[in-house]
Coordinates of C-alpha atoms in Angstrom, one line a residue:
L1040 CA 0.0 0.0 0.0
I1041 CA 2.8 2.4 0.9
G1042 CA 4.5 1.5 -2.5
L1043 CA 1.3 2.3 -4.4
V1044 CA 0.8 5.6 -2.6
L1045 CA 4.4 6.6 -3.4
V1046 CA 4.2 5.6 -7.0
G1047 CA 1.3 8.1 -7.4
A1048 CA 2.5 10.7 -5.0
G1049 CA 6.2 10.8 -5.7
P1050 CA 6.1 12.3 -9.2
V1051 CA 3.3 14.7 -8.3
L1052 CA 5.0 16.0 -5.2
G1053 CA 8.4 16.1 -6.8
A1054 CA 7.2 17.9 -9.9
G1055 CA 5.0 20.2 -8.0
A1056 CA 7.8 21.3 -5.7
S1057 CA 10.2 21.8 -8.5
N1058 CA 8.0 23.3 -11.2
N1059 CA 5.3 25.2 -9.2
R1060 CA 6.3 28.6 -10.8
E1061 CA 6.4 27.1 -14.4
V1062 CA 3.0 25.4 -14.5
G1063 CA 1.1 28.6 -13.4
N1064 CA 0.9 32.1 -14.9
H1065 CA 4.0 33.2 -13.1
P1066 CA 7.3 32.2 -14.8
P1067 CA 10.4 31.7 -12.5
T1068 CA 12.4 34.7 -11.6
A1069 CA 16.1 35.2 -12.6
M1070 CA 17.3 34.2 -9.2
E1071 CA 15.3 31.0 -9.3
R1072 CA 16.6 30.2 -12.8
N1073 CA 20.1 30.7 -11.5
V1074 CA 19.6 28.3 -8.6
V1075 CA 18.4 25.6 -11.1
K1076 CA 21.3 26.3 -13.4
N1077 CA 23.8 25.9 -10.6
G1078 CA 22.1 22.7 -9.3
K1079 CA 21.2 24.2 -6.0
R1080 CA 17.4 23.7 -6.1
G1081 CA 17.2 21.0 -3.4
G1082 CA 13.6 21.0 -2.2
G1083 CA 11.8 19.3 -5.1
H1084 CA 14.4 17.0 -6.4
K1085 CA 15.5 15.9 -3.0
L1086 CA 12.0 15.0 -2.0
F1087 CA 11.5 13.3 -5.3
F1088 CA 14.7 11.2 -4.8
C1089 CA 13.8 10.3 -1.2
L1090 CA 10.3 9.2 -2.1
W1091 CA 11.6 6.9 -4.9
L1092 CA 14.3 5.6 -2.6
I1093 CA 11.6 4.7 0.0
L1094 CA 9.6 3.1 -2.8
G1095 CA 12.5 0.9 -3.8
Y1096 CA 13.1 -0.1 -0.2
C1097 CA 9.4 -1.0 0.1
I1098 CA 9.4 -3.1 -3.0
V1099 CA 12.5 -5.1 -2.0
S1100 CA 11.1 -5.5 1.5
T1101 CA 7.8 -6.7 0.2
I1102 CA 9.5 -9.4 -1.9
F1103 CA 11.7 -10.5 1.0
L1104 CA 8.8 -10.5 3.5
S1105 CA 6.7 -12.5 1.1
Y1106 CA 9.4 -15.1 0.7
L1107 CA 10.0 -15.2 4.5
H1108 CA 6.3 -15.7 5.2
S1109 CA 6.1 -18.5 2.7
A1110 CA 9.1 -20.2 4.3
I1111 CA 7.7 -19.8 7.8
Q1112 CA 4.3 -21.2 6.7
N1113 CA 6.0 -24.2 5.1
Q1114 CA 8.0 -24.8 8.3
S1115 CA 4.8 -24.5 10.4
D1116 CA 3.0 -27.0 8.2
A1117 CA 5.8 -29.4 8.4
S1118 CA 6.0 -29.1 12.1
R1119 CA 2.3 -29.5 12.6
V1120 CA 2.0 -32.7 10.6
S1121 CA 5.4 -34.2 11.3
P1122 CA 7.8 -32.7 13.7
T1123 CA 10.6 -35.1 12.6
P1124 CA 13.8 -33.0 12.7
E1125 CA 15.5 -32.3 9.3
V1126 CA 18.1 -34.9 9.1
N1127 CA 20.4 -35.8 6.2
V1128 CA 18.3 -36.1 3.1
T1129 CA 21.1 -37.1 0.8
S1130 CA 21.1 -40.6 -0.5
L1131 CA 24.3 -42.5 0.3
S1132 CA 24.2 -44.4 -3.0
G1133 CA 22.8 -41.5 -5.0
D1134 CA 19.2 -41.3 -5.8
D1135 CA 17.8 -43.6 -8.5
D1136 CA 14.2 -42.5 -9.4
E1137 CA 13.3 -46.0 -10.7
W1138 CA 12.9 -47.0 -7.0
W1139 CA 10.3 -44.2 -6.3
L1140 CA 6.7 -45.0 -7.2
G1141 CA 5.3 -41.5 -6.7
K1142 CA 3.5 -39.7 -4.0
V1143 CA 1.1 -40.8 -1.2
E1144 CA -2.5 -40.1 -2.0
S1145 CA -4.0 -37.6 0.4
S1146 CA -7.4 -36.1 1.0
G1147 CA -7.6 -32.4 0.1
G1148 CA -3.9 -32.4 -0.8
L1149 CA -2.8 -32.2 2.9
L1150 CA -0.5 -34.9 4.2
K1151 CA -0.9 -35.5 7.9
H1152 CA 1.0 -37.7 10.4
P1153 CA 1.4 -40.7 10.3
Y1154 CA 0.6 -40.7 6.6
M1155 CA 3.5 -38.5 5.5
G1156 CA 5.4 -41.2 3.6
A1157 CA 9.1 -40.9 2.9
R1158 CA 11.2 -37.9 2.2
H1159 CA 12.9 -37.9 -1.2
P1160 CA 16.6 -36.8 -1.2
N1161 CA 15.5 -33.6 -3.0
G1162 CA 13.4 -32.7 0.1
S1163 CA 10.0 -33.7 -1.3
V1164 CA 7.7 -35.4 1.2
G1165 CA 4.9 -37.9 0.8
M1166 CA 7.0 -40.3 -1.4
L1167 CA 6.4 -44.0 -1.9
V1168 CA 9.3 -46.4 -2.5
N1169 CA 9.3 -49.4 -4.7
P1170 CA 9.9 -52.2 -2.1
S1171 CA 11.3 -54.7 -4.5
P1172 CA 14.2 -56.6 -3.0
S1173 CA 15.8 -56.3 -6.4
R1174 CA 17.2 -52.9 -5.4
L1175 CA 19.2 -54.6 -2.6
Q1176 CA 22.9 -55.1 -3.1
V1177 CA 24.0 -58.7 -3.5
I1178 CA 27.4 -59.7 -2.0
D1179 CA 29.2 -62.8 -0.9
I1180 CA 28.6 -62.5 2.9
T1181 CA 31.0 -65.3 3.7
K1182 CA 33.9 -62.9 2.8
V1183 CA 32.8 -59.9 4.9
S1184 CA 34.4 -61.2 8.0
N1185 CA 36.6 -64.2 9.1
T1186 CA 34.0 -65.0 11.8
I1187 CA 31.2 -65.8 9.2
C1188 CA 32.5 -69.3 8.4
S1189 CA 35.0 -70.0 11.0
S1190 CA 34.5 -72.0 14.2
A1191 CA 36.1 -71.7 17.6
S1192 CA 39.2 -73.8 17.9
N1193 CA 38.5 -77.5 18.3
T1194 CA 34.7 -76.9 18.1
D1195 CA 32.0 -77.0 15.5
Y1196 CA 30.4 -73.7 16.5
G1197 CA 31.3 -70.0 16.1
I1198 CA 30.1 -66.7 17.5
E1199 CA 26.5 -68.1 17.7
G1200 CA 27.6 -70.2 20.7
K1201 CA 27.5 -73.9 21.4
G1202 CA 23.8 -74.1 22.2
G1203 CA 23.0 -71.6 19.5
K1204 CA 24.6 -73.8 16.8
Q1205 CA 22.5 -76.7 17.9
V1206 CA 19.4 -74.6 17.6
L1207 CA 20.3 -73.4 14.1
D1208 CA 21.2 -76.9 13.0
K1209 CA 17.8 -78.1 14.1
V1210 CA 16.0 -75.3 12.3
R1211 CA 18.0 -75.9 9.1
T1212 CA 17.4 -79.6 9.2
G1213 CA 13.7 -79.0 9.7
Q1214 CA 13.5 -76.8 6.6
E1215 CA 15.5 -79.3 4.5
T1216 CA 13.2 -82.2 5.5
Q1217 CA 9.9 -80.5 5.3
V1218 CA 7.5 -82.3 3.0
R1219 CA 6.4 -79.6 0.6
E1220 CA 2.8 -80.5 -0.2
P1221 CA 0.5 -78.0 -1.9
R1222 CA -1.5 -76.2 0.7
N1223 CA -5.1 -75.4 0.0
S1224 CA -6.2 -71.9 0.6
G1225 CA -9.8 -72.9 1.0
E1226 CA -10.6 -71.5 -2.4
G1227 CA -9.5 -74.5 -4.5
G1228 CA -6.0 -73.3 -5.3
E1229 CA -2.4 -73.6 -4.0
R1230 CA -1.5 -70.9 -1.6
A1231 CA 1.8 -68.9 -2.0
S1232 CA 1.6 -65.9 0.3
R1233 CA 3.5 -62.7 -0.5
I1234 CA 5.3 -61.0 2.4
L1235 CA 6.3 -57.4 2.9
C1236 CA 9.1 -57.1 5.5
L1237 CA 9.4 -53.9 7.4
V1238 CA 12.5 -53.1 9.5
Y1239 CA 13.0 -50.1 11.7
S1240 CA 16.5 -48.7 11.8
V1241 CA 18.5 -45.5 12.1
H1242 CA 21.5 -44.1 10.5
L1243 CA 24.2 -42.9 12.9
P1244 CA 27.6 -41.5 12.0
P1245 CA 30.5 -43.1 13.7
D1246 CA 31.6 -41.4 16.9
G1247 CA 34.1 -43.8 18.4
K1248 CA 31.5 -45.3 20.7
N1249 CA 28.8 -46.7 18.4
D1250 CA 31.1 -47.6 15.4
H1251 CA 29.7 -51.2 15.6
I1252 CA 26.3 -50.0 14.6
A1253 CA 27.2 -46.8 12.7
N1254 CA 26.4 -46.2 9.0
H1255 CA 23.4 -48.7 9.0
A1256 CA 25.7 -51.6 10.0
N1257 CA 22.8 -53.8 11.2
L1258 CA 20.4 -52.9 8.4
R1259 CA 23.1 -53.5 5.8
A1260 CA 23.5 -57.0 7.2
V1261 CA 19.7 -57.5 7.1
A1262 CA 19.6 -56.4 3.4
Q1263 CA 22.5 -58.7 2.6
T1264 CA 20.9 -61.7 4.1
W1265 CA 17.2 -62.4 5.0
G1266 CA 15.9 -59.1 3.5
Q1267 CA 16.5 -60.5 0.0
K1268 CA 14.2 -63.4 0.8
C1269 CA 11.1 -61.2 1.3
D1270 CA 8.7 -60.4 -1.5
G1271 CA 9.0 -56.7 -0.5
F1272 CA 11.4 -55.0 1.8
I1273 CA 11.5 -51.5 3.4
G1274 CA 14.0 -50.3 6.0
A1275 CA 12.4 -47.3 7.8
S1276 CA 15.3 -45.0 8.7
N1277 CA 16.3 -41.3 8.7
L1278 CA 18.4 -41.5 5.5
T1279 CA 17.7 -43.0 2.1
D1280 CA 20.0 -45.7 0.7
H1281 CA 18.3 -47.9 -1.9
S1282 CA 21.2 -50.5 -1.9
I1283 CA 20.1 -51.6 1.6
G1284 CA 16.4 -50.8 1.3
A1285 CA 16.5 -47.7 3.6
V1286 CA 14.2 -44.8 3.2
N1287 CA 13.9 -41.6 5.2
L1288 CA 10.5 -42.2 6.7
M1289 CA 8.8 -39.2 8.3
H1290 CA 7.2 -39.5 11.7
M1291 CA 6.2 -37.5 14.7
G1292 CA 8.8 -36.6 17.2
P1293 CA 12.6 -37.1 17.5
E1294 CA 14.6 -40.0 16.0
E1295 CA 15.3 -41.9 19.2
Y1296 CA 14.5 -45.2 20.8
G1297 CA 12.1 -43.6 23.3
N1298 CA 9.9 -42.6 20.3
M1299 CA 9.8 -45.9 18.6
W1300 CA 6.0 -46.0 18.7
Q1301 CA 5.6 -43.0 16.5
K1302 CA 8.0 -44.4 14.0
V1303 CA 6.2 -47.7 13.9
R1304 CA 2.8 -45.9 13.4
S1305 CA 4.3 -44.3 10.3
M1306 CA 5.6 -47.7 9.1
W1307 CA 2.1 -49.3 9.4
A1308 CA 0.6 -46.2 7.7
M1309 CA 3.1 -46.6 4.8
A1310 CA 2.3 -50.4 4.6
M1311 CA -1.3 -49.6 3.8
N1312 CA -0.2 -48.3 0.4
Y1313 CA 0.9 -51.8 -0.5
M1314 CA -2.0 -53.7 0.9
S1315 CA -3.2 -55.1 -2.4
D1316 CA 0.3 -56.3 -3.3
Y1317 CA 1.0 -58.5 -0.2
D1318 CA -0.8 -61.0 1.9
F1319 CA 1.2 -60.7 5.2
F1320 CA 3.3 -57.9 6.8
H1321 CA 6.1 -58.7 9.2
I1322 CA 7.8 -56.0 11.3
M1323 CA 10.8 -56.0 13.5
G1324 CA 14.0 -54.1 14.4
D1325 CA 17.3 -54.3 12.6
D1326 CA 18.7 -56.4 15.5
G1327 CA 16.8 -59.6 14.5
Y1328 CA 17.0 -62.4 11.9
V1329 CA 14.0 -63.9 10.1
F1330 CA 14.2 -67.3 8.4
V1331 CA 11.8 -66.1 5.7
D1332 CA 11.4 -69.6 4.1
N1333 CA 10.0 -70.8 7.4
L1334 CA 7.8 -67.7 7.8
R1335 CA 6.3 -68.3 4.4
S1336 CA 5.8 -72.0 5.0
Y1337 CA 4.1 -71.3 8.3
L1338 CA 1.8 -68.6 6.8
D1339 CA 0.8 -71.0 4.0
S1340 CA 0.2 -73.9 6.5
D1341 CA -3.1 -75.4 7.5
E1342 CA -2.5 -74.1 11.0
V1343 CA -2.7 -70.4 9.8
I1344 CA -5.4 -71.1 7.3
R1345 CA -7.5 -72.6 10.1
L1346 CA -7.0 -69.4 12.2
E1347 CA -8.0 -67.2 9.2
N1348 CA -11.1 -69.4 8.8
G1349 CA -12.4 -68.6 12.3
Y1350 CA -10.7 -71.0 14.7
L1351 CA -10.2 -69.4 18.1
D1352 CA -7.1 -70.7 19.8
S1353 CA -6.4 -71.0 23.6
V1354 CA -5.7 -67.2 23.8
S1355 CA -8.7 -65.9 21.9
S1356 CA -11.1 -68.5 23.6
E1357 CA -9.9 -67.6 27.1
T1358 CA -12.6 -66.3 29.5
D1359 CA -11.3 -62.7 29.5
F1360 CA -11.2 -62.5 25.7
V1361 CA -13.7 -64.9 24.1
D1362 CA -16.7 -62.5 24.1
S1363 CA -14.9 -59.8 22.1
A1364 CA -12.9 -62.3 20.0
K1365 CA -15.8 -64.4 18.7
K1366 CA -17.2 -61.5 16.7
W1367 CA -14.4 -62.2 14.2
A1368 CA -15.1 -65.9 14.0
S1369 CA -17.4 -65.5 11.1
V1370 CA -15.2 -63.0 9.2
R1371 CA -13.2 -64.4 6.3
P1372 CA -10.3 -64.1 6.5
R1373 CA -10.3 -63.4 10.2
P1374 CA -7.8 -60.7 11.2
L1375 CA -4.6 -62.3 12.5
F1376 CA -1.9 -60.9 14.8
L1377 CA 1.0 -63.4 14.9
G1378 CA 4.0 -63.4 17.3
L1379 CA 5.0 -64.6 20.7
P1380 CA 2.0 -63.8 22.9
V1381 CA 2.4 -62.1 26.3
Y1382 CA -0.5 -61.4 28.7
R1383 CA -0.7 -58.0 30.3
R1384 CA -2.9 -56.6 33.0
Q1385 CA -2.7 -52.8 33.4
R1386 CA -4.8 -50.1 34.8
G1387 CA -5.7 -47.7 32.1
K1388 CA -8.4 -46.5 29.8
F1389 CA -9.2 -46.6 26.2
P1390 CA -9.4 -44.9 23.8
N1391 CA -7.1 -41.9 24.7
G1392 CA -4.5 -43.9 26.7
T1393 CA -4.9 -41.9 29.9
F1394 CA -4.8 -43.9 33.1
D1395 CA -7.8 -43.7 35.5
G1396 CA -7.7 -47.0 37.4
T1397 CA -9.7 -49.1 34.9
M1398 CA -8.2 -52.6 34.6
V1399 CA -7.3 -53.4 31.0
K1400 CA -6.4 -57.0 30.0
T1401 CA -4.6 -57.4 26.8
T1402 CA -2.1 -59.4 24.8
Y1403 CA 0.9 -58.2 22.9
P1404 CA 3.6 -59.8 20.9
A1405 CA 7.1 -59.8 22.5
G1406 CA 8.5 -57.2 20.1
G1407 CA 12.1 -58.3 19.8
S1408 CA 11.5 -61.2 17.4
G1409 CA 8.9 -59.2 15.5
Y1410 CA 5.3 -59.9 14.7
T1411 CA 3.2 -60.5 11.6
L1412 CA -0.2 -59.1 10.5
N1413 CA -2.4 -60.5 7.7
R1414 CA -4.1 -58.1 5.3
A1415 CA -7.3 -58.2 7.3
A1416 CA -5.6 -57.0 10.4
L1417 CA -3.9 -54.2 8.6
Q1418 CA -7.2 -53.2 7.2
L1419 CA -8.5 -52.7 10.8
L1420 CA -5.7 -50.2 11.3
Q1421 CA -6.7 -48.5 8.1
R1422 CA -10.2 -48.0 9.3
G1423 CA -9.2 -45.3 11.8
V1424 CA -7.8 -47.0 15.0
L1425 CA -4.3 -45.9 14.0
D1426 CA -5.6 -42.3 14.2
E1427 CA -7.5 -42.7 17.5
L1428 CA -5.4 -44.5 20.0
F1429 CA -2.1 -43.2 21.5
T1430 CA -1.6 -40.7 18.7
D1431 CA 0.7 -38.4 20.8
F1432 CA 2.5 -41.0 22.8
P1433 CA 6.3 -40.8 22.7
D1434 CA 7.0 -44.3 23.8
S1435 CA 9.4 -47.2 23.0
R1436 CA 6.9 -49.9 23.7
E1437 CA 5.5 -50.2 20.2
D1438 CA 4.6 -53.9 20.7
V1439 CA 2.6 -53.2 23.9
L1440 CA 0.7 -50.2 22.4
L1441 CA -0.2 -52.1 19.2
G1442 CA -1.3 -55.0 21.3
R1443 CA -3.6 -52.7 23.3
M1444 CA -5.0 -51.3 20.0
F1445 CA -5.8 -54.8 18.6
S1446 CA -7.1 -56.0 22.0
S1447 CA -9.6 -53.1 22.0
L1448 CA -10.9 -54.5 18.8
G1449 CA -11.1 -58.1 20.0
V1450 CA -8.0 -59.3 18.1
Y1451 CA -5.5 -61.0 20.2
V1452 CA -2.0 -62.4 19.5
S1453 CA -2.4 -65.9 18.2
V1454 CA -0.6 -68.9 19.6
T1455 CA 2.4 -69.7 17.3
I1456 CA 4.0 -72.4 19.4
D1457 CA 3.9 -75.7 17.6
Q1458 CA 2.3 -79.0 18.7
H1459 CA 5.5 -80.1 20.3
H1460 CA 5.7 -76.9 22.4
G1461 CA 8.5 -75.5 20.2
G1462 CA 8.5 -71.7 19.8
R1463 CA 8.7 -70.0 16.4
Y1464 CA 9.3 -66.3 17.5
L1465 CA 12.3 -66.5 19.7
G1466 CA 15.3 -64.7 21.3
S1467 CA 18.7 -65.5 20.0
S1468 CA 19.5 -69.1 19.3
E1469 CA 21.8 -69.3 22.3
N1470 CA 19.2 -67.7 24.5
A1471 CA 16.5 -70.1 23.2
Y1472 CA 18.7 -73.1 24.0
H1473 CA 18.8 -72.1 27.7
M1474 CA 15.2 -71.1 28.0
K1475 CA 13.2 -72.8 30.8
S1476 CA 9.4 -73.3 30.7
D1477 CA 9.0 -72.2 34.3
S1478 CA 11.0 -69.0 33.9
P1479 CA 9.4 -65.8 35.3
G1480 CA 11.2 -63.8 32.6
P1481 CA 9.9 -60.8 30.5
H1482 CA 7.8 -63.2 28.4
E1483 CA 6.4 -65.0 31.5
P1484 CA 6.2 -68.5 30.1
A1485 CA 5.1 -69.9 33.5
R1486 CA 2.2 -67.4 33.6
M1487 CA 1.2 -68.1 30.0
R1488 CA 1.2 -71.8 30.7
K1489 CA -1.1 -71.4 33.6
K1490 CA -3.6 -69.0 32.0
F1491 CA -3.6 -70.2 28.4
K1492 CA -2.4 -73.8 28.6
M1493 CA 0.5 -72.9 26.2
W1494 CA 4.2 -73.2 26.9
H1495 CA 7.6 -73.7 25.5
A1496 CA 9.4 -76.9 26.3
D1497 CA 12.8 -76.6 27.9
G1498 CA 16.0 -75.9 26.0
L1499 CA 16.4 -77.3 22.5
E1500 CA 13.0 -79.0 22.7
G1501 CA 11.5 -75.5 23.1
V1502 CA 12.6 -74.5 19.6
S1503 CA 10.4 -75.5 16.7
Q1504 CA 12.0 -77.0 13.6
T1505 CA 9.9 -74.4 11.8
A1506 CA 11.2 -71.5 13.9
I1507 CA 10.7 -68.1 12.2
S1508 CA 12.6 -65.3 13.9
F1509 CA 15.4 -64.6 16.4
H1510 CA 16.1 -61.5 18.4
L1511 CA 19.9 -61.3 18.3
K1512 CA 20.2 -58.4 20.8
D1513 CA 20.3 -61.0 23.6
D1514 CA 23.9 -61.9 22.5
N1515 CA 25.2 -58.3 22.6
P1516 CA 27.2 -58.7 25.8
W1517 CA 28.9 -61.9 24.5
L1518 CA 29.6 -60.2 21.1
T1519 CA 31.1 -57.1 22.7
S1520 CA 33.4 -59.2 24.9
T1521 CA 34.8 -61.0 21.9
N1522 CA 35.0 -58.0 19.6
N1523 CA 32.3 -59.2 17.3
T1524 CA 29.3 -57.4 16.0
L1525 CA 25.6 -58.2 15.8
A1526 CA 25.8 -57.7 12.0
D1527 CA 28.4 -60.4 11.8
L1528 CA 26.2 -62.7 13.9
M1529 CA 23.3 -62.1 11.5
R1530 CA 25.5 -63.1 8.6
R1531 CA 26.7 -66.2 10.6
Y1532 CA 23.0 -67.3 11.1
H1533 CA 22.4 -66.9 7.4
S1534 CA 25.4 -68.9 6.4
I1535 CA 24.4 -71.7 8.7
L1536 CA 20.8 -71.9 7.7
Y1537 CA 21.5 -71.8 4.0
N1538 CA 24.7 -73.9 4.1
L1539 CA 26.8 -71.1 2.5
C1540 CA 30.2 -72.0 4.1
P1541 CA 32.4 -74.5 2.4
E1542 CA 32.9 -77.8 4.2

């Protein structure tokens, strides 16, 4: 407005002040002409110059303020929908657009947490990645470290431990001797489930203390081993590197362990975009190993098909849960939440997560070894519950909170222990070898046995030949004391289960 006024007023005032004697009936006097001649008439021209100087200042200021306002508005919008801090957006391996599918669909053009998608290395948000494992780098893992194929002196085991080697040999033998009969899906055809694997991770620069996990060390090992066995693979991180499947996934809050729940919310929101392409969705951290061949065989087994067709196992049919669980018995396929079940009694209140003394009884999957949803279970999250419960919680217990979500819907963690009391979702192989069925422990096998009539057998008998996943974090103290890394242990598992090492 000031600029417009000056545009009109400047010339008039300037001209009027300098030529007021010439535009009227009174020509300038000789003295006035002499002042003009000598350049000493200051009033009109000085005012004219000052006004146009102010005009220029206003124009430049307007442009600058407009740009500043736009920048602040964009920053405000980004903070409102996803306060994830601006971390490195440069791809480690360079950006290859063939691995980007496009943008997340949004209502009204506004992306909101947790549906912000990934951040492209150019800064664009709302991106969807092509999860094909074809983008993962293929290497000979046996040559990464001397520990991959070597055993301790005078023994047949390596960094996995003596008991751990026996567990892995049992699982490998079980896979090799399985009778591969066609499995009927209930619709007259052979079932071959497609699995999207989701792994949460973080990129950290080396600092002298965390060098063993820096630069995506664990996720890199995942991508080099079991990640390539999945039908789709996404590593949710804070930096994009297609060679290891990592994408910079946006989520609410800081990039830290204590905020894992918000990251996992965004991971499940992203998985919804691939719902028609996959039948099952498995999630875990980058400190675990999944024997994908066994996972797929289990998901295609009569046991899981029976669960999808309405069978209520010893957890869902328990007195505390049966009334809410049976509403899904007639739904096909029934929503499934697969993992190592843990029973939890806690005082709290749904749906906002505040605690008021109400006793809530739930199940959740022990998160370390991961858990698996079928498409029907993911559809329940898509119908709004992901936006209603624990939306602002900064919490590391993503397995517990997701368990409470599904429990509120009458969907409980299914029993995945086999008929011989062998577990499928486990700790490390060494840890599983020493597990006792009467242990109080974080997974409370004794309590689960009493309440749900389900339990692991002791030691090696407590490991199923069709074991699916292992939480390698259990072995960190041993690895640290021997100057080995979890990434090397993961490669060691893979080399044993797939017979990669020469005799």
